[in-house]
């Protein structure tokens, strides 16, 4: 199932995305929330009539750095012995179709297409064999990074944590098991031109390993998101660019870069 969060006429709701009718895909509005028992109401609205919101409102977004060997190499880094873990604040999250605001303190903004793991239940110290039970599903992410700031500052809070630095969406796909999620094509285009093309099977640490590693340190809450790292091919974004992250079996997350007003 694909679960979207959206607003229509000032109301916010979750809905299950269903295939095309005469007006294209529709959303069957969910009664309840996707983190608990819920049912489909049968009330449907065309996807084209709503504004998509970030599919979840994470308490925290946990980023993983240098999880694809080719990408680590292109920035002159090696794959570290332990995963690089960082946080992006909840205020950096934005949805598909929303703008990425080019920050005033950077001259080198980069896209990073990533598979995002959405946590479905509160958990801590998750053993490997239980990882599948704590995942609600998967969505597309762009770990937008002010690369010049990242080089300048030891901690990446500003470089990766500014407002709109974490587009998520367009929805959460709940129908992929761990094996499937670990072997998907992941792609980034800028203005329709391909910039990144990788497979999640090239991750150095698997989804299971990352959930074990992160949850060893901190409690994960429903809606929290783990970004699993980006494949090779990162590069610059300019004001006016349209950047799209597409992951096989999930969908496409599209955002336009604007100057912060
Ligand atoms: Mg990244």
CSV table of C-alpha atoms and ligand atoms in Angstrom, one decimal:
chain,number,residue,atom,x,y,z
A,1,UNK,CA,0.0,0.0,0.0
A,2,UNK,CA,1.1,3.6,-0.7
A,3,UNK,CA,0.2,5.9,2.1
A,4,UNK,CA,0.2,9.6,1.4
A,5,UNK,CA,-0.4,12.6,3.7
A,6,UNK,CA,-2.1,15.5,2.2
A,7,UNK,CA,-4.2,18.6,2.7
A,8,UNK,CA,-7.4,19.4,1.0
A,9,UNK,CA,-9.6,22.4,1.8
A,10,UNK,CA,-7.5,23.1,4.9
A,11,UNK,CA,-7.8,19.6,6.3
A,12,UNK,CA,-4.9,17.2,6.7
A,13,UNK,CA,-5.4,13.5,6.3
A,14,UNK,CA,-3.7,10.2,5.3
A,15,UNK,CA,-4.9,8.3,2.3
A,16,UNK,CA,-4.1,5.2,0.4
A,17,UNK,CA,-3.0,5.9,-3.2
A,18,UNK,CA,-5.1,3.8,-5.7
A,19,UNK,CA,-4.5,3.3,-9.4
A,20,UNK,CA,-5.9,5.5,-12.1
A,21,UNK,CA,-9.6,6.2,-12.6
A,22,UNK,CA,-10.7,8.6,-15.3
A,23,UNK,CA,-9.1,11.5,-13.3
A,24,UNK,CA,-5.9,9.6,-12.6
A,25,UNK,CA,-4.9,8.1,-9.2
A,26,UNK,CA,-7.2,8.7,-6.2
A,27,UNK,CA,-6.6,8.7,-2.4
A,28,UNK,CA,-8.9,6.6,-0.3
A,29,UNK,CA,-9.0,8.5,3.0
A,30,UNK,CA,-7.7,6.6,6.0
A,31,UNK,CA,-9.7,6.5,9.2
A,32,UNK,CA,-7.1,6.6,12.0
A,33,UNK,CA,-3.4,6.8,11.6
A,34,UNK,CA,-1.0,4.5,9.7
A,35,UNK,CA,1.0,3.7,12.8
A,36,UNK,CA,-1.9,1.9,14.4
A,37,UNK,CA,-4.9,-0.2,13.2
A,38,UNK,CA,-6.6,1.8,10.6
A,39,UNK,CA,-9.2,1.3,7.9
A,40,UNK,CA,-10.0,2.8,4.5
A,41,UNK,CA,-13.0,5.1,4.7
A,42,UNK,CA,-14.1,4.5,1.1
A,43,UNK,CA,-14.2,8.3,0.6
A,44,UNK,CA,-12.0,9.0,-2.4
A,45,UNK,CA,-10.4,12.2,-3.7
A,46,UNK,CA,-8.4,12.6,-6.9
A,47,UNK,CA,-4.6,12.9,-6.2
A,48,UNK,CA,-4.6,15.9,-8.6
A,49,UNK,CA,-6.9,17.8,-6.3
A,50,UNK,CA,-4.8,17.6,-3.1
A,51,UNK,CA,-1.5,19.1,-2.0
A,52,UNK,CA,0.8,16.3,-0.9
A,53,UNK,CA,2.6,16.9,2.4
A,54,UNK,CA,5.6,15.1,3.8
A,55,UNK,CA,4.3,11.5,4.2
A,56,UNK,CA,5.3,11.5,7.9
A,57,UNK,CA,6.2,14.2,10.5
A,58,UNK,CA,9.4,12.7,11.9
A,59,UNK,CA,10.5,13.5,15.5
A,60,UNK,CA,14.0,13.1,14.0
A,61,UNK,CA,15.7,12.2,10.7
A,62,UNK,CA,18.8,10.1,11.1
A,63,UNK,CA,21.3,10.4,8.3
A,64,UNK,CA,23.9,7.9,7.3
A,65,UNK,CA,27.0,9.2,5.6
A,66,UNK,CA,29.4,7.3,3.2
A,67,UNK,CA,27.3,4.2,2.8
A,68,UNK,CA,28.1,3.7,-0.9
A,69,UNK,CA,31.8,3.1,-1.6
A,70,UNK,CA,31.8,4.9,-4.9
A,71,UNK,CA,30.2,8.0,-3.4
A,72,UNK,CA,32.7,8.1,-0.5
A,73,UNK,CA,35.5,7.9,-3.1
A,74,UNK,CA,34.2,10.7,-5.2
A,75,UNK,CA,34.4,13.1,-2.3
A,76,UNK,CA,37.9,11.9,-1.4
A,77,UNK,CA,36.7,9.8,1.6
A,78,UNK,CA,37.0,6.1,2.5
A,79,UNK,CA,34.2,4.0,3.8
A,80,UNK,CA,34.5,4.4,7.6
A,81,UNK,CA,34.8,1.4,10.0
A,82,UNK,CA,31.6,2.4,11.7
A,83,UNK,CA,28.7,4.2,9.9
A,84,UNK,CA,28.8,8.0,10.0
A,85,UNK,CA,25.5,9.0,11.8
A,86,UNK,CA,24.1,12.5,11.8
A,87,UNK,CA,20.7,14.2,12.5
A,88,UNK,CA,18.6,16.4,10.4
A,89,UNK,CA,16.0,18.4,12.4
A,90,UNK,CA,12.2,17.9,11.9
A,91,UNK,CA,12.1,21.5,10.6
A,92,UNK,CA,14.2,20.5,7.6
A,93,UNK,CA,11.5,18.1,6.3
A,94,UNK,CA,9.4,19.2,3.3
A,95,UNK,CA,7.2,17.3,0.9
A,96,UNK,CA,7.1,16.4,-2.8
A,97,UNK,CA,6.3,19.5,-4.9
A,98,UNK,CA,7.5,21.9,-2.2
A,99,UNK,CA,10.5,24.2,-2.7
A,100,UNK,CA,14.1,23.7,-1.6
A,101,UNK,CA,15.2,27.1,-0.4
A,102,UNK,CA,18.8,27.8,-1.3
A,103,UNK,CA,20.4,28.9,1.9
A,104,UNK,CA,22.0,32.4,2.1
A,105,UNK,CA,25.2,31.0,3.7
A,106,UNK,CA,26.1,28.5,0.9
A,107,UNK,CA,27.4,28.8,-2.7
A,108,UNK,CA,27.4,25.0,-3.3
A,109,UNK,CA,24.2,23.2,-2.7
A,110,UNK,CA,24.1,19.5,-3.6
A,111,UNK,CA,21.4,16.9,-4.2
A,112,UNK,CA,21.8,13.4,-2.7
A,113,UNK,CA,19.1,10.8,-3.7
A,114,UNK,CA,18.5,8.3,-0.9
A,115,UNK,CA,16.2,5.5,0.2
A,116,UNK,CA,14.4,6.6,3.4
A,117,UNK,CA,13.3,4.0,5.9
A,118,UNK,CA,10.2,5.0,7.8
A,119,UNK,CA,9.9,3.6,11.4
A,120,UNK,CA,6.4,2.3,12.3
A,121,UNK,CA,6.6,1.7,16.1
A,122,UNK,CA,8.5,2.9,19.1
A,123,UNK,CA,11.6,0.8,19.5
A,124,UNK,CA,15.1,0.6,21.0
A,125,UNK,CA,18.0,-1.8,20.8
A,126,UNK,CA,16.3,-3.6,17.9
A,127,UNK,CA,17.9,-7.0,17.2
A,128,UNK,CA,18.5,-7.8,13.6
A,129,UNK,CA,15.7,-10.4,13.3
A,130,UNK,CA,13.2,-7.8,14.6
A,131,UNK,CA,14.1,-5.0,12.2
A,132,UNK,CA,11.3,-6.0,9.8
A,133,UNK,CA,8.7,-5.5,12.5
A,134,UNK,CA,9.6,-1.9,13.3
A,135,UNK,CA,9.6,-0.6,9.7
A,136,UNK,CA,6.4,0.9,8.3
A,137,UNK,CA,7.7,1.3,4.8
A,138,UNK,CA,10.0,3.3,2.5
A,139,UNK,CA,10.0,6.6,0.7
A,140,UNK,CA,12.3,8.7,-1.4
A,141,UNK,CA,14.5,11.3,0.2
A,142,UNK,CA,16.8,14.1,-0.9
A,143,UNK,CA,19.6,14.7,1.6
A,144,UNK,CA,20.2,18.2,0.4
A,145,UNK,CA,23.6,19.4,1.5
A,146,UNK,CA,25.4,22.7,1.5
A,147,UNK,CA,28.7,21.0,0.5
A,148,UNK,CA,30.9,24.1,1.1
A,149,UNK,CA,29.5,24.4,4.6
A,150,UNK,CA,30.0,20.7,5.3
A,151,UNK,CA,33.7,21.1,4.4
A,152,UNK,CA,34.0,24.2,6.6
A,153,UNK,CA,32.2,23.0,9.7
A,154,UNK,CA,33.0,19.9,11.7
A,155,UNK,CA,29.4,19.2,12.6
A,156,UNK,CA,27.0,19.0,9.7
A,157,UNK,CA,24.0,20.5,11.5
A,158,UNK,CA,23.9,23.7,9.4
A,159,UNK,CA,25.1,22.0,6.2
A,160,UNK,CA,22.4,19.4,6.2
A,161,UNK,CA,19.9,20.8,8.7
A,162,UNK,CA,18.7,24.0,7.3
A,163,UNK,CA,14.9,24.5,6.5
A,164,UNK,CA,13.9,22.4,3.4
A,165,UNK,CA,17.1,20.3,3.4
A,166,UNK,CA,15.1,17.1,3.8
A,167,UNK,CA,12.5,16.6,1.0
A,168,UNK,CA,10.6,13.3,1.7
A,169,UNK,CA,7.9,11.6,-0.4
A,170,UNK,CA,5.8,11.4,-2.4
A,171,UNK,CA,4.3,8.6,-0.1
A,172,UNK,CA,5.3,5.7,2.1
A,173,UNK,CA,5.3,2.3,0.2
A,174,UNK,CA,4.5,-0.4,2.8
A,175,UNK,CA,4.6,-3.4,0.5
A,176,UNK,CA,8.3,-3.9,0.2
A,177,UNK,CA,10.1,-6.5,2.4
A,178,UNK,CA,13.7,-6.0,3.5
A,179,UNK,CA,15.1,-8.1,0.6
A,180,UNK,CA,13.1,-6.0,-2.0
A,181,UNK,CA,14.0,-2.7,-0.4
A,182,UNK,CA,17.7,-3.7,-0.5
A,183,UNK,CA,17.7,-4.2,-4.2
A,184,UNK,CA,16.1,-1.2,-5.9
A,185,UNK,CA,17.2,1.2,-8.6
A,186,UNK,CA,17.7,4.7,-7.2
A,187,UNK,CA,18.0,7.7,-9.6
A,188,UNK,CA,18.4,11.5,-9.4
A,189,UNK,CA,17.7,13.8,-12.3
A,190,UNK,CA,18.1,17.6,-12.5
A,191,UNK,CA,16.0,19.3,-15.1
A,192,UNK,CA,15.3,15.9,-16.6
A,193,UNK,CA,18.9,15.0,-17.0
A,194,UNK,CA,20.2,11.9,-15.1
A,195,UNK,CA,22.8,12.7,-12.4
A,196,UNK,CA,22.8,9.7,-10.2
A,197,UNK,CA,21.9,6.0,-10.9
A,198,UNK,CA,22.6,3.4,-8.4
A,199,UNK,CA,21.2,0.3,-6.6
A,200,UNK,CA,20.3,0.0,-3.0
A,201,UNK,CA,22.2,-3.3,-3.1
A,202,UNK,CA,25.4,-1.3,-3.3
A,203,UNK,CA,25.0,0.0,0.2
A,204,UNK,CA,27.9,-0.9,2.4
A,205,UNK,CA,25.7,-1.4,5.5
A,206,UNK,CA,22.3,-3.0,4.9
A,207,UNK,CA,19.0,-1.6,6.2
A,208,UNK,CA,19.0,-4.1,9.0
A,209,UNK,CA,22.5,-3.1,10.1
A,210,UNK,CA,21.6,0.6,10.1
A,211,UNK,CA,18.4,0.1,12.2
A,212,UNK,CA,20.4,-2.0,14.7
A,213,UNK,CA,23.2,0.5,14.9
A,214,UNK,CA,21.0,3.6,15.3
A,215,UNK,CA,18.5,2.0,17.7
A,216,UNK,CA,21.4,0.9,19.9
A,217,UNK,CA,21.9,4.6,20.7
A,218,UNK,CA,18.4,6.2,20.6
A,219,UNK,CA,14.8,5.3,20.9
A,220,UNK,CA,13.1,5.5,17.5
A,221,UNK,CA,9.5,6.8,17.4
A,222,UNK,CA,6.7,6.1,14.9
A,223,UNK,CA,7.4,8.4,11.9
A,224,UNK,CA,11.1,8.7,12.4
A,225,UNK,CA,13.2,8.3,9.3
A,226,UNK,CA,16.6,6.8,8.6
A,227,UNK,CA,18.3,8.0,5.4
A,228,UNK,CA,20.5,5.2,4.1
A,229,UNK,CA,23.1,7.2,2.2
A,230,UNK,CA,23.6,8.3,-1.4
A,231,UNK,CA,25.1,6.6,-4.5
A,232,UNK,CA,27.8,8.2,-6.6
A,233,UNK,CA,27.1,11.2,-8.8
A,234,UNK,CA,26.3,14.0,-6.3
A,235,UNK,CA,26.6,17.5,-7.8
A,236,UNK,CA,25.3,21.1,-7.6
A,237,UNK,CA,21.9,22.6,-7.7
A,238,UNK,CA,21.1,26.1,-8.8
A,239,UNK,CA,18.1,28.3,-8.2
A,240,UNK,CA,15.4,27.4,-10.7
A,241,UNK,CA,16.5,23.7,-11.0
A,242,UNK,CA,13.9,20.9,-10.7
A,243,UNK,CA,15.4,17.9,-8.9
A,244,UNK,CA,13.7,14.5,-8.9
A,245,UNK,CA,14.6,11.4,-6.9
A,246,UNK,CA,13.0,8.2,-8.3
A,247,UNK,CA,13.2,4.9,-6.5
A,248,UNK,CA,12.0,1.7,-8.3
A,249,UNK,CA,8.7,0.4,-6.7
A,250,UNK,CA,8.2,3.6,-4.7
A,251,UNK,CA,7.8,6.7,-6.8
A,252,UNK,CA,9.2,10.1,-7.6
A,253,UNK,CA,10.0,13.0,-5.2
A,254,UNK,CA,10.2,16.3,-7.1
A,255,UNK,CA,11.3,19.7,-5.8
A,256,UNK,CA,12.2,23.0,-7.3
A,257,UNK,CA,15.1,25.1,-6.0
A,258,UNK,CA,14.2,28.7,-5.1
A,259,UNK,CA,16.1,31.6,-3.5
A,260,UNK,CA,15.1,31.9,0.1
A,261,UNK,CA,12.8,34.9,0.3
B,1,LIG,MG1,23.5,11.7,2.4
